[in-house]
Coordinates of C-alpha atoms in Angstrom, one line a residue:
M20 CA -97.5 37.9 43.7
L21 CA -98.3 34.3 44.6
T22 CA -97.0 32.9 47.9
S23 CA -94.6 30.0 47.8
E24 CA -97.4 27.7 49.1
L25 CA -99.4 28.4 45.9
I26 CA -96.4 27.8 43.7
R27 CA -94.7 24.7 45.0
P28 CA -97.5 22.3 44.0
R29 CA -97.1 23.5 40.3
L30 CA -93.4 22.8 40.1
R31 CA -92.3 19.7 38.2
I32 CA -88.7 18.3 38.5
Q33 CA -87.2 15.9 36.0
G34 CA -83.6 15.2 36.8
S35 CA -82.0 18.6 36.9
I36 CA -84.6 20.3 34.8
L37 CA -87.4 22.4 36.5
R38 CA -90.7 22.9 34.8
V39 CA -93.7 25.0 35.9
E40 CA -97.0 23.3 35.1
M41 CA -99.1 26.0 33.5
V42 CA -102.8 25.8 33.2
N43 CA -104.6 25.6 29.9
E44 CA -106.0 29.1 29.3
Q45 CA -108.7 27.7 26.9
D46 CA -110.0 24.9 29.2
P47 CA -113.7 25.6 29.6
A48 CA -113.8 24.2 33.2
L49 CA -111.0 26.5 34.3
Q50 CA -112.5 29.4 32.4
Q51 CA -115.7 28.9 34.3
I52 CA -113.9 29.0 37.7
A53 CA -112.1 32.1 36.6
Q54 CA -115.4 33.7 35.6
D55 CA -117.0 32.8 38.9
L56 CA -114.2 34.3 40.9
I57 CA -114.2 37.5 38.8
C58 CA -118.0 38.0 39.4
L59 CA -117.6 37.1 43.1
F60 CA -114.8 39.7 43.4
Q61 CA -116.8 42.4 41.7
R62 CA -119.7 41.8 44.0
H63 CA -117.4 42.5 47.0
Q64 CA -116.8 46.1 46.0
G65 CA -116.8 48.1 49.2
Q66 CA -116.5 45.1 51.4
S67 CA -113.6 44.1 53.6
Q68 CA -110.7 41.9 52.6
A69 CA -111.8 39.5 55.3
A70 CA -115.2 39.2 53.7
W71 CA -113.6 38.4 50.3
E72 CA -111.3 35.8 51.8
E73 CA -114.3 34.1 53.6
A74 CA -116.2 34.1 50.3
V75 CA -113.3 32.4 48.5
R76 CA -113.2 29.7 51.2
A77 CA -116.9 29.2 50.8
Y78 CA -116.5 28.9 47.0
E79 CA -113.7 26.3 47.5
G80 CA -115.9 24.0 49.5
A81 CA -114.6 20.5 49.0
N82 CA -112.9 21.3 45.7
V83 CA -109.6 19.4 45.5
D84 CA -108.0 22.0 43.3
Y85 CA -108.1 24.6 46.0
V86 CA -104.5 25.7 45.3
F87 CA -105.6 26.9 41.8
I88 CA -108.7 28.7 43.2
R89 CA -106.6 30.5 45.9
G90 CA -104.0 31.4 43.3
L91 CA -106.6 33.1 41.1
A92 CA -108.1 34.9 44.1
K93 CA -104.6 36.1 45.0
V94 CA -104.0 37.4 41.5
L95 CA -107.3 39.3 41.7
M96 CA -106.4 40.8 45.0
D97 CA -102.9 41.9 44.0
A98 CA -104.2 43.8 41.0
A99 CA -106.9 45.5 43.1
T100 CA -106.9 48.4 45.6
F101 CA -107.9 47.9 49.2
K102 CA -108.0 51.0 51.4
P103 CA -108.5 51.5 55.2
L104 CA -111.6 53.1 56.6
T105 CA -111.4 56.8 57.6
T106 CA -111.3 57.1 61.4
P107 CA -111.7 60.1 63.7
L108 CA -108.5 59.0 65.6
P109 CA -105.8 56.5 64.7
P110 CA -107.1 53.0 65.4
A111 CA -104.3 52.3 67.8
T112 CA -105.5 55.3 69.9
L113 CA -109.1 54.1 69.7
R114 CA -108.0 50.7 71.0
E115 CA -106.1 52.3 73.9
Q116 CA -109.3 54.1 75.0
V117 CA -111.3 50.9 74.8
F118 CA -108.7 48.6 76.4
A119 CA -108.3 51.0 79.3
Y120 CA -111.5 49.5 80.7
G121 CA -109.7 46.2 81.2
P122 CA -111.1 42.8 80.2
V123 CA -114.7 42.8 79.2
F124 CA -117.1 40.1 77.9
E125 CA -120.4 39.8 76.1
Q126 CA -122.1 38.9 79.4
P127 CA -121.3 40.5 82.8
D128 CA -120.1 38.5 85.8
I129 CA -119.2 39.3 89.4
F130 CA -115.7 40.5 88.5
H131 CA -116.5 42.2 85.2
T132 CA -119.8 44.1 85.6
A133 CA -119.5 46.1 82.3
T134 CA -120.2 44.3 79.1
R135 CA -118.3 44.8 75.9
Q136 CA -121.2 46.5 74.2
E137 CA -121.5 49.0 77.2
V138 CA -117.8 49.9 76.9
L139 CA -118.1 50.5 73.2
R140 CA -121.2 52.6 73.7
E141 CA -119.5 54.7 76.3
V142 CA -116.3 55.4 74.3
A143 CA -118.4 55.9 71.1
E144 CA -120.4 58.7 72.8
T145 CA -117.3 60.7 73.4
L146 CA -116.4 60.5 69.7
E147 CA -120.0 61.1 68.5
L148 CA -120.2 57.6 67.0
S149 CA -122.5 54.7 67.4
A150 CA -121.2 51.5 69.1
G151 CA -121.5 49.7 65.8
E152 CA -119.4 52.3 64.0
L153 CA -116.7 52.2 66.7
D154 CA -116.6 48.4 66.6
E155 CA -116.1 48.5 62.8
I156 CA -113.2 51.0 62.8
L157 CA -111.5 49.6 65.9
F158 CA -109.1 47.5 63.8
A159 CA -109.3 49.6 60.6
D160 CA -105.5 49.6 60.3
R161 CA -105.4 45.8 59.9
G162 CA -105.4 44.4 56.3
A163 CA -108.4 42.2 57.0
S164 CA -110.5 45.4 57.6
Y165 CA -109.4 47.2 54.4
R166 CA -112.2 47.8 51.9
L167 CA -112.1 46.9 48.3
T168 CA -112.3 50.3 46.5
D169 CA -111.0 49.4 43.0
A170 CA -111.3 45.9 41.5
G171 CA -108.4 46.5 39.1
P172 CA -108.3 45.6 35.4
T173 CA -111.3 44.5 33.4
W174 CA -110.7 40.8 33.7
T175 CA -111.8 38.1 31.4
P176 CA -111.4 34.4 32.1
S177 CA -108.6 34.2 29.5
T178 CA -106.6 37.2 30.8
L179 CA -107.0 36.1 34.4
L180 CA -105.7 32.6 33.6
A181 CA -102.8 34.1 31.5
R182 CA -101.8 36.3 34.5
Y183 CA -102.0 33.3 36.8
N184 CA -99.5 31.5 34.5
L185 CA -97.2 34.5 34.5
E186 CA -97.3 34.6 38.3
L187 CA -96.4 30.9 38.5
A188 CA -93.4 31.5 36.3
R189 CA -92.4 34.5 38.4
G190 CA -92.7 32.5 41.5
A191 CA -90.2 29.9 40.4
L192 CA -87.5 32.6 40.6
Y193 CA -88.0 32.9 44.4
W194 CA -85.4 30.1 44.8
A195 CA -83.0 31.3 42.1
S196 CA -79.3 31.6 42.9
H197 CA -78.3 32.9 39.5
I198 CA -80.0 33.9 36.2
T199 CA -78.4 34.4 32.8
I200 CA -80.3 36.3 30.1
G201 CA -79.5 36.8 26.5
V202 CA -81.3 39.6 24.6
A203 CA -80.8 40.4 21.0
S204 CA -83.1 43.4 20.3
N205 CA -85.6 45.8 21.7
Y206 CA -84.1 45.8 25.2
K207 CA -84.5 49.5 26.3
D208 CA -87.3 48.6 28.8
L209 CA -85.3 45.7 30.1
W210 CA -82.6 48.0 31.4
K211 CA -85.2 50.4 32.8
Y212 CA -86.8 47.6 34.9
I213 CA -83.4 46.2 36.0
K214 CA -82.7 49.6 37.4
L215 CA -86.3 50.1 38.8
F216 CA -86.2 46.8 40.8
K217 CA -82.5 47.5 41.9
L218 CA -81.2 44.1 40.7
M219 CA -77.6 43.2 40.9
F220 CA -76.3 42.5 37.4
W221 CA -73.3 42.1 35.2
A222 CA -73.6 42.6 31.4
E223 CA -71.4 42.1 28.4
P224 CA -71.8 42.1 24.6
G225 CA -73.1 38.7 23.3
Q226 CA -71.0 36.6 21.0
N227 CA -73.7 36.8 18.3
G228 CA -74.8 40.3 18.9
G229 CA -77.1 41.7 21.6
Y230 CA -76.1 41.3 25.3
R231 CA -75.6 38.7 28.0
I232 CA -76.9 39.8 31.4
D233 CA -76.1 37.9 34.6
L234 CA -78.4 38.5 37.6
D235 CA -77.8 37.5 41.1
G236 CA -80.7 35.5 42.5
P237 CA -82.3 35.9 46.0
I238 CA -80.3 32.9 47.4
S239 CA -77.0 34.1 46.0
P240 CA -74.4 34.5 48.7
F241 CA -74.1 38.2 47.6
V242 CA -77.7 39.0 48.5
S243 CA -78.5 40.0 52.1
S244 CA -82.2 40.7 52.0
T245 CA -83.4 37.4 50.5
L246 CA -87.1 37.8 50.8
R247 CA -87.3 41.4 49.5
Y248 CA -84.8 40.8 46.7
G249 CA -86.6 37.6 45.7
R250 CA -89.8 39.6 45.2
Q251 CA -88.0 42.2 43.2
L252 CA -86.4 39.6 40.9
A253 CA -89.8 37.9 40.4
A254 CA -91.4 41.2 39.7
F255 CA -88.9 41.8 36.9
L256 CA -89.8 38.8 34.7
P257 CA -92.6 40.6 32.7
A258 CA -90.0 43.2 31.6
L259 CA -88.1 40.4 29.8
L260 CA -91.3 39.5 27.9
L261 CA -91.2 42.9 26.3
C262 CA -88.1 42.0 24.3
E263 CA -88.5 40.6 20.9
R264 CA -85.8 37.9 21.1
W265 CA -84.5 36.6 24.4
H266 CA -83.7 33.5 26.4
M267 CA -83.3 32.9 30.1
Q268 CA -81.6 30.2 32.2
A269 CA -82.2 30.3 35.9
Y270 CA -80.5 28.1 38.5
V271 CA -83.2 27.3 40.9
H272 CA -83.2 25.5 44.2
P273 CA -86.8 24.7 45.1
P274 CA -87.5 23.2 48.5
Q275 CA -88.7 19.8 47.1
A276 CA -85.5 19.3 45.0
P277 CA -82.4 17.6 46.5
G278 CA -80.1 19.9 44.5
G279 CA -80.1 22.7 42.0
T280 CA -82.3 22.7 38.9
L281 CA -82.3 24.6 35.7
Y282 CA -85.3 26.6 34.6
R283 CA -85.4 27.7 31.0
L284 CA -87.6 30.2 29.2
D285 CA -87.3 32.1 25.9
H286 CA -89.3 34.3 23.5
T287 CA -91.3 31.4 22.1
C288 CA -93.1 30.8 25.4
S289 CA -96.8 31.6 25.7
L290 CA -96.4 34.0 28.6
R291 CA -97.7 37.6 28.2
S292 CA -96.4 40.7 29.9
H293 CA -98.8 43.2 31.5
F294 CA -96.1 45.8 31.6
K295 CA -96.5 48.7 29.2
S296 CA -93.6 49.2 26.8
S297 CA -92.1 52.6 26.4
G298 CA -93.0 54.7 23.4
M299 CA -90.7 55.1 20.4
F300 CA -89.4 58.4 21.7
D301 CA -88.8 59.8 25.2
S302 CA -89.3 63.4 24.3
R303 CA -90.6 65.7 21.5
L304 CA -87.0 66.8 21.0
E305 CA -85.9 63.3 20.0
E306 CA -89.0 62.8 17.8
D307 CA -88.4 66.0 15.9
F308 CA -84.7 65.2 15.4
A309 CA -85.5 61.8 14.0
S310 CA -88.2 63.2 11.8
E311 CA -86.0 65.9 10.4
F312 CA -83.2 63.4 9.7
E313 CA -85.6 61.2 7.8
Q314 CA -87.0 64.1 5.7
K315 CA -83.6 65.7 4.9
M316 CA -81.3 62.7 4.7
G317 CA -83.1 59.5 4.0
E318 CA -81.5 56.5 2.4
K319 CA -81.5 58.0 -1.1
R320 CA -79.7 61.2 -0.2
G321 CA -77.3 60.2 2.6
H322 CA -75.2 57.2 3.4
W323 CA -76.0 57.2 7.2
R324 CA -78.8 55.0 8.5
M325 CA -80.4 56.0 11.8
I326 CA -81.3 53.3 14.3
R327 CA -83.2 54.0 17.5
E328 CA -81.6 53.1 20.9
S329 CA -79.7 50.1 19.4
E330 CA -76.5 50.4 21.4
V331 CA -75.8 50.0 25.1
L332 CA -72.8 51.5 26.9
L333 CA -71.9 49.2 29.8
L334 CA -70.8 51.2 32.9
G335 CA -70.2 48.6 35.6
D336 CA -73.3 48.8 37.8
T337 CA -75.3 50.9 35.4
V338 CA -75.8 51.5 31.6
M339 CA -76.2 54.3 29.2
I340 CA -78.4 53.9 26.1
P341 CA -77.7 56.7 23.6
D342 CA -80.8 57.9 21.7
F343 CA -79.6 57.1 18.2
A344 CA -76.9 55.3 16.3
L345 CA -75.9 56.4 12.8
V346 CA -74.5 53.5 10.8
D347 CA -72.7 53.8 7.5
D348 CA -74.6 51.8 4.9
V349 CA -71.3 50.8 3.2
D350 CA -69.5 49.7 6.4
E351 CA -71.6 49.0 9.5
T352 CA -68.5 49.1 11.7
R353 CA -68.5 52.9 11.1
K354 CA -70.9 53.9 13.8
I355 CA -71.6 57.2 15.6
L356 CA -73.8 57.3 18.7
I357 CA -76.0 60.4 19.4
E358 CA -77.4 61.5 22.7
L359 CA -79.7 64.5 23.1
V360 CA -79.3 66.3 26.3
G361 CA -82.5 68.4 26.5
F362 CA -84.7 69.9 29.1
W363 CA -83.8 67.9 32.1
H364 CA -84.1 68.1 35.9
P365 CA -80.7 69.2 37.5
T366 CA -80.3 65.8 39.3
Y367 CA -80.9 63.8 36.1
L368 CA -78.5 66.1 34.3
R369 CA -75.8 65.5 36.8
R370 CA -76.2 61.8 36.5
K371 CA -76.1 62.0 32.8
V372 CA -72.9 64.0 32.8
E373 CA -71.4 61.4 35.2
K374 CA -72.4 58.6 32.8
V375 CA -70.8 60.4 29.8
R376 CA -67.6 60.9 31.6
A377 CA -67.6 57.2 32.8
A378 CA -68.4 56.0 29.3
N379 CA -65.4 58.0 27.8
C380 CA -66.8 56.9 24.4
A381 CA -64.9 58.4 21.4
H382 CA -67.8 57.7 19.0
L383 CA -70.5 59.4 21.1
L384 CA -71.8 62.8 20.0
L385 CA -73.7 64.8 22.6
L386 CA -76.3 67.4 21.4
V387 CA -76.7 69.7 24.5
Y388 CA -79.4 72.4 24.9
Q389 CA -77.8 75.8 25.8
G390 CA -80.5 76.6 28.3
L391 CA -79.2 74.0 30.7
N392 CA -76.9 74.9 33.6
V393 CA -74.0 73.0 32.1
T394 CA -70.9 74.2 30.2
E395 CA -68.2 72.6 28.1
E396 CA -66.1 72.2 31.2
A397 CA -68.5 69.6 32.5
F398 CA -67.5 67.3 29.7
E399 CA -63.8 67.9 29.9
G400 CA -61.8 64.7 30.2
S401 CA -64.4 62.8 28.2
A402 CA -63.6 61.4 24.7
S403 CA -67.1 62.4 23.4
E404 CA -67.8 65.3 21.1
V405 CA -70.3 68.0 22.2
I406 CA -72.4 70.4 20.2
F407 CA -74.5 73.0 22.0
F408 CA -77.8 74.2 20.3
Q409 CA -80.2 77.0 20.9
N410 CA -83.6 75.9 20.0
K411 CA -83.0 72.6 18.1
P412 CA -79.9 70.8 16.8
V413 CA -78.8 72.1 13.3
L414 CA -78.8 69.0 11.2
K415 CA -76.1 70.3 8.8
E416 CA -73.7 71.0 11.7
V417 CA -74.5 67.6 13.3
M418 CA -73.8 65.7 10.1
E419 CA -70.5 67.6 9.4
T420 CA -69.4 66.6 12.9
V421 CA -70.5 63.0 12.4
E422 CA -68.4 62.8 9.2
A423 CA -65.4 64.3 10.9
M424 CA -65.7 61.9 13.8
A425 CA -66.0 58.9 11.6
N426 CA -63.0 59.9 9.5
R427 CA -60.9 60.5 12.6
I428 CA -62.0 57.3 14.4
Y429 CA -62.4 54.8 11.5
G430 CA -60.4 56.4 8.7
P431 CA -61.6 57.4 5.2
R432 CA -64.9 55.9 4.2
P433 CA -64.6 53.0 1.8
K434 CA -66.1 53.6 -1.6
R435 CA -69.2 51.7 -2.6
R436 CA -68.4 49.1 -5.3
R437 CA -70.3 49.7 -8.5
K438 CA -71.9 46.7 -10.1
K439 CA -70.5 46.0 -13.6
K440 CA -73.0 46.4 -16.4
T441 CA -73.3 43.3 -18.6
K442 CA -74.0 43.7 -22.3
S443 CA -77.0 41.9 -23.6
L444 CA -76.5 39.5 -26.5
E445 CA -78.9 39.9 -29.3

């Protein structure tokens, strides 16, 4: 991610509103700079990080927009892979052997008769290396000596400029104290990344559907590791872009502002995420269950409509997202959630059972694979229903249980009103 020195010059403050000045991704002049840097970076394959940084400084020259150039170069570096050279001994051990000779110089004097080259040659001989090879790997554990082994994505000028804009938006969150997010749909990946980046959050259902999520920012009084947490929060932003409808308000305190500012973004912005969204289904078991439901039930034969991962059970510092929700097509308040508990790792299974017990959700139906090391006793005390299955869930049994749960929780199903037929006048 970009450093604060590369972000601050792009921040614009108008009263209490913070705006990030993005670059025009279609500007021919900026695209040419981006193309130049992409080509320059590719030519440095196998070379050191120090050599790349020196090449960027040379390209900058007297260019007044050096912040932009350095920003693009940082984006390229962050998406690439630099690896240290292989050494016969740890570089620190090599330095100990060389430094044991004491101070040495390029030219000998009365107090230092051995030159630097002679010391390197003597130590290199014991390692069966040349003096030049030893000199090259002496500081191989330092980032400047790392070699570019993978240049990362196949960049184009447009994609590089788009990522630069995203990194600018990310960077504005370094100084956030609090962030409020509203999401209305397609938010499965959002929860996944909140958990992945270990963000501190509080969530509640939104007034108009969806959910409101409050995140502590890096300068919140509740955050101890400000720098690390700030990077985690900034890294999270592309996950929000995966949602279809969303809006964000961040309370930001940039260094150049006398007080707090408000930074707003929503789904209409031009930012693009480079995160990959999850597939429709997490397992073959879920996919087969959904396919069978569609084939055997469908809208014409049944009154239950299946929705994929549309509900979130809020459990304090975590969430549970059931695999499916069955919604009655006559009364959408009649809703049964379904969670398939399939072929899981024991640790994951234990956490899932803990979530089910914490949710204590009466309209949750669990379909549990019998081959798991779990029994009905594990779900005792939970309000949820449980069906165990051998190879796959039996849809008839599932739907009978769904009907019974709905009648018990919501009462008898209202009858669909038939439209009155009108006689035609001839």
